[in-house]
Short mmCIF file of C-alpha atoms in Angstrom, two decimals:
data_model
loop_
_atom_site.label_atom_id
_atom_site.label_comp_id
_atom_site.label_asym_id
_atom_site.label_seq_id
_atom_site.Cartn_x
_atom_site.Cartn_y
_atom_site.Cartn_z
CA MET G 1 9.27 -8.56 44.81
CA ILE G 2 12.50 -5.52 44.75
CA ARG G 3 14.87 -6.35 46.66
CA LEU G 4 18.04 -3.90 47.82
CA GLY G 5 20.43 -3.65 45.14
CA ASP G 6 17.36 -4.04 42.07
CA GLY G 7 17.76 -0.91 40.13
CA GLY G 8 13.38 -0.04 40.28
CA ALA G 9 10.08 -0.54 39.63
CA ASP G 10 8.62 -1.63 36.86
CA ARG G 11 4.84 -2.12 37.99
CA VAL G 12 3.46 -0.81 40.84
CA VAL G 13 0.23 -0.55 42.93
CA ALA G 14 -0.79 2.35 44.70
CA VAL G 15 -4.12 2.63 47.02
CA GLY G 16 -5.85 4.56 49.42
CA ALA G 17 -8.63 5.01 51.39
CA HIS G 18 -9.81 8.13 49.92
CA CYS G 19 -8.84 10.46 47.19
CA ASP G 20 -5.39 12.39 47.90
CA ASP G 21 -4.02 10.54 49.99
CA ILE G 22 -2.04 8.59 47.95
CA ALA G 23 -0.52 11.72 46.14
CA ILE G 24 -0.46 13.03 50.33
CA GLY G 25 1.72 10.04 51.92
CA ALA G 26 3.76 8.67 48.04
CA GLY G 27 3.18 11.48 45.76
CA GLY G 28 7.08 12.47 45.66
CA THR G 29 8.08 8.76 45.27
CA LEU G 30 5.45 8.74 42.24
CA LEU G 31 7.15 12.02 40.82
CA THR G 32 10.44 10.61 41.53
CA LEU G 33 9.99 7.04 39.94
CA CYS G 34 7.61 7.66 36.46
CA THR G 35 10.14 10.63 35.98
CA ALA G 36 13.00 8.14 36.47
CA ARG G 37 11.27 5.21 33.94
CA PRO G 38 9.36 6.29 31.15
CA GLY G 39 6.15 3.93 30.90
CA VAL G 40 6.14 2.43 34.62
CA ARG G 41 2.62 1.03 35.22
CA VAL G 42 0.50 2.34 38.10
CA ASP G 43 -2.78 0.61 39.17
CA ALA G 44 -3.93 2.34 41.64
CA LEU G 45 -7.25 1.89 43.89
CA VAL G 46 -8.88 4.67 46.25
CA LEU G 47 -11.86 3.13 47.56
CA SER G 48 -14.35 6.58 48.59
CA GLY G 49 -14.87 9.86 46.62
CA GLY G 50 -16.32 8.22 43.12
CA GLY G 51 -18.77 9.98 41.10
CA GLY G 52 -17.69 13.18 41.90
CA GLU G 53 -15.51 16.18 42.28
CA ARG G 54 -13.77 14.17 44.50
CA GLU G 55 -13.29 11.18 41.66
CA ARG G 56 -12.51 14.00 38.80
CA GLU G 57 -10.32 15.85 41.05
CA GLU G 58 -7.77 12.60 42.01
CA ARG G 59 -7.64 11.43 38.16
CA ALA G 60 -6.24 15.00 37.20
CA ALA G 61 -4.00 14.63 40.25
CA LEU G 62 -2.38 11.15 40.18
CA ALA G 63 -2.12 11.69 35.86
CA ALA G 64 0.06 14.69 36.65
CA PHE G 65 2.35 12.90 39.65
CA CYS G 66 2.78 9.90 37.62
CA PRO G 67 3.73 11.55 34.17
CA GLY G 68 4.65 9.40 31.52
CA ALA G 69 3.31 6.44 33.10
CA ASP G 70 0.68 3.83 31.89
CA LEU G 71 -2.27 4.91 35.08
CA ARG G 72 -4.83 2.51 35.68
CA LEU G 73 -7.44 4.14 38.07
CA THR G 74 -9.64 2.93 40.29
CA VAL G 75 -12.52 5.19 42.90
CA LEU G 76 -15.07 3.53 43.85
CA LYS G 77 -17.84 4.89 46.23
CA LEU G 78 -17.64 4.04 49.97
CA PRO G 79 -18.79 5.95 52.27
CA ASP G 80 -15.77 8.10 53.62
CA GLY G 81 -15.13 7.53 57.52
CA ARG G 82 -16.89 4.38 57.08
CA ILE G 83 -15.34 1.81 55.10
CA PRO G 84 -14.99 -0.42 58.31
CA ALA G 85 -18.62 -0.79 57.83
CA HIS G 86 -18.35 -2.01 53.76
CA TRP G 87 -15.55 -4.57 54.66
CA GLU G 88 -16.50 -7.18 52.33
CA GLU G 89 -17.00 -4.44 49.08
CA ALA G 90 -13.61 -3.09 50.04
CA LYS G 91 -12.00 -6.68 50.23
CA ARG G 92 -13.09 -7.63 46.93
CA ALA G 93 -12.32 -4.63 45.17
CA VAL G 94 -8.54 -5.06 46.75
CA GLU G 95 -8.65 -8.99 45.73
CA GLU G 96 -9.59 -7.74 42.27
CA LEU G 97 -6.71 -5.45 42.41
CA ARG G 98 -4.33 -8.26 42.90
CA GLY G 99 -5.91 -10.40 40.18
CA ARG G 100 -4.42 -7.32 37.69
CA SER G 101 -1.09 -6.58 39.07
CA GLU G 102 1.49 -8.45 39.92
CA PRO G 103 3.50 -5.26 40.79
CA ASP G 104 7.10 -4.77 41.72
CA LEU G 105 6.14 -1.90 44.52
CA VAL G 106 3.29 -1.23 46.56
CA LEU G 107 2.37 1.92 47.91
CA ALA G 108 -0.59 1.61 51.00
CA PRO G 109 -1.38 2.65 53.86
CA ARG G 110 0.25 1.99 57.20
CA THR G 111 -1.26 -0.52 59.58
CA ASP G 112 -1.10 1.90 62.66
CA ASP G 113 -2.82 4.68 61.42
CA ALA G 114 -4.90 6.25 63.15
CA HIS G 115 -7.55 6.88 60.95
CA GLN G 116 -9.94 4.01 60.52
CA ASP G 117 -10.16 3.66 57.01
CA HIS G 118 -6.51 3.92 56.90
CA ARG G 119 -6.01 0.96 58.85
CA GLY G 120 -8.59 -1.31 57.32
CA LEU G 121 -7.37 -0.72 54.30
CA ALA G 122 -3.83 -1.16 55.35
CA GLU G 123 -4.82 -4.88 56.72
CA LEU G 124 -6.26 -5.75 53.68
CA MET G 125 -3.60 -5.30 51.84
CA THR G 126 -1.01 -7.41 54.12
CA THR G 127 -3.16 -10.22 53.23
CA ALA G 128 -3.78 -10.09 49.46
CA PHE G 129 0.13 -8.38 48.80
CA ARG G 130 1.53 -10.98 51.06
CA ASP G 131 5.29 -11.85 48.50
CA HIS G 132 5.15 -8.15 47.49
CA LEU G 133 7.85 -5.02 48.84
CA VAL G 134 5.03 -3.09 50.79
CA LEU G 135 5.84 0.70 51.14
CA ARG G 136 3.69 2.01 53.87
CA TYR G 137 3.26 5.95 53.95
CA GLU G 138 2.17 8.36 56.30
CA ILE G 139 -0.12 11.04 56.69
CA VAL G 140 -0.15 14.19 58.62
CA LYS G 141 -3.17 13.97 60.84
CA TRP G 142 -4.65 15.60 64.48
CA ASP G 143 -4.55 12.40 65.53
CA GLY G 144 -0.39 12.72 66.08
CA ASP G 145 0.12 9.86 64.59
CA LEU G 146 3.78 10.19 63.38
CA GLY G 147 5.76 7.21 63.86
CA ARG G 148 9.13 5.94 63.62
CA PRO G 149 9.73 5.08 59.90
CA MET G 150 12.47 2.19 58.32
CA ALA G 151 12.63 3.34 54.25
CA TYR G 152 12.96 6.91 52.75
CA GLN G 153 12.46 8.13 49.25
CA PRO G 154 14.54 11.37 49.18
CA LEU G 155 13.26 14.18 47.10
CA SER G 156 15.41 16.47 45.22
CA PRO G 157 13.79 20.40 45.92
CA GLU G 158 12.43 20.67 42.74
CA THR G 159 10.75 17.13 43.36
CA ALA G 160 9.59 18.42 46.98
CA GLU G 161 8.13 21.51 45.65
CA ARG G 162 6.38 20.38 42.91
CA LYS G 163 4.64 17.95 45.41
CA VAL G 164 3.33 20.81 47.16
CA ARG G 165 2.32 22.72 44.27
CA LEU G 166 0.37 19.99 43.23
CA LEU G 167 -1.76 18.73 45.85
CA GLN G 168 -2.57 22.63 46.24
CA GLU G 169 -3.32 23.08 42.32
CA HIS G 170 -5.26 19.83 42.38
CA TYR G 171 -7.11 19.00 45.12
CA PRO G 172 -9.33 22.63 45.91
CA SER G 173 -12.17 20.52 47.73
CA GLN G 174 -9.89 20.18 50.64
CA ARG G 175 -7.77 23.92 50.97
CA HIS G 176 -9.80 24.78 53.73
CA ARG G 177 -8.55 22.25 56.12
CA ALA G 178 -6.32 23.19 58.79
CA TRP G 179 -3.13 20.21 57.85
CA PHE G 180 -3.64 21.10 53.87
CA ASP G 181 -0.95 23.50 53.60
CA ARG G 182 2.44 24.50 52.51
CA GLU G 183 4.38 23.85 55.26
CA ALA G 184 2.91 21.01 56.92
CA PHE G 185 4.06 19.42 53.48
CA LEU G 186 7.11 20.38 53.17
CA GLY G 187 7.56 20.60 57.21
CA LEU G 188 7.23 16.47 57.51
CA ALA G 189 9.26 16.10 53.87
CA ARG G 190 11.95 18.43 55.73
CA ILE G 191 12.18 16.54 59.18
CA ARG G 192 12.35 12.75 56.79
CA GLY G 193 15.07 14.40 54.65
CA ILE G 194 16.94 15.30 57.72
CA GLU G 195 16.26 11.42 58.98
CA CYS G 196 18.33 9.93 55.75
CA HIS G 197 20.39 13.05 55.24
CA ALA G 198 18.71 14.17 52.46
CA ARG G 199 17.06 17.67 52.11
CA TYR G 200 13.98 16.30 51.47
CA ALA G 201 12.31 12.92 52.27
CA GLU G 202 8.95 10.98 52.29
CA ALA G 203 9.35 7.84 54.79
CA PHE G 204 7.97 5.12 54.48
CA ALA G 205 6.80 1.74 57.79
CA VAL G 206 7.95 -1.49 56.04
CA THR G 207 6.80 -4.31 57.54
CA LYS G 208 9.26 -7.04 55.24
CA LEU G 209 12.10 -6.76 53.35
CA THR G 210 13.76 -9.98 51.44
CA LEU G 211 17.73 -8.63 51.10
CA ASN G 212 19.64 -9.13 47.85
CA LEU G 213 23.27 -8.33 48.57
CA GLY G 214 24.86 -10.23 46.26
CA GLY G 215 22.60 -8.97 43.78
#
C-alpha cells in the first residue's frame, strides 16, 4: 500500500464500469503518474463496451492516457446499465484482476456514485482490494451526486488541457452528450484545484488511508 511519505506507485489498478469512466475520473492522474514514472504497470478493467467501437475507443484512449506504461487492459461485454443484474460475472472479473495484480494504488468509482453500474463496481472493489490504497474518482453527471472529496491530485494547466483534448479526441461516440464537453471537465478540475491550492486537480474519496509519517 502507498503510505503518506512514500515516493509513488509502480503498479496501478484502474477500473471502470464503462469505457471512458477511467479517463474522465482519473485521466489527469494517470497522465501525471505515467509521465513521472516510465514503465509503471497499469492493469485496467472495464466491465462493458467490449467487442465494438467503444472498446476500440477505450484501447486508444488509455494508451494515450498512460504514456510509456506497461498497460494491460481487459474490456468485457456486460450490458450498460445492467451490471447489478450480472453480479457474478462482474465479481469474477474483479477477483481475476485481483489474482493477477498486487497494486500500490487502485483507481475505482465511488461507493456513493448515483449510477448503479459505478456503485456496483465500487462495492466489488471494496471486498477484493482490502489492503490497498483505493482512490475513488468522481464523474460529473445529471444526478448531481458530487460530494466532498478527501484526496487531491493537482494537475498542471498543461496536463488538464491535455486530458480534455484526449477525451475529445478518443471518445467521438460521446460527443453528443450534454455533459461531455471542455467546460464541464475543466470547470470541475478548476473547482477541485481551488480546494487544494492548485490551478486544476482531480479529486477522490478515500475510505481508509494508512500513514507512514516516520518513513
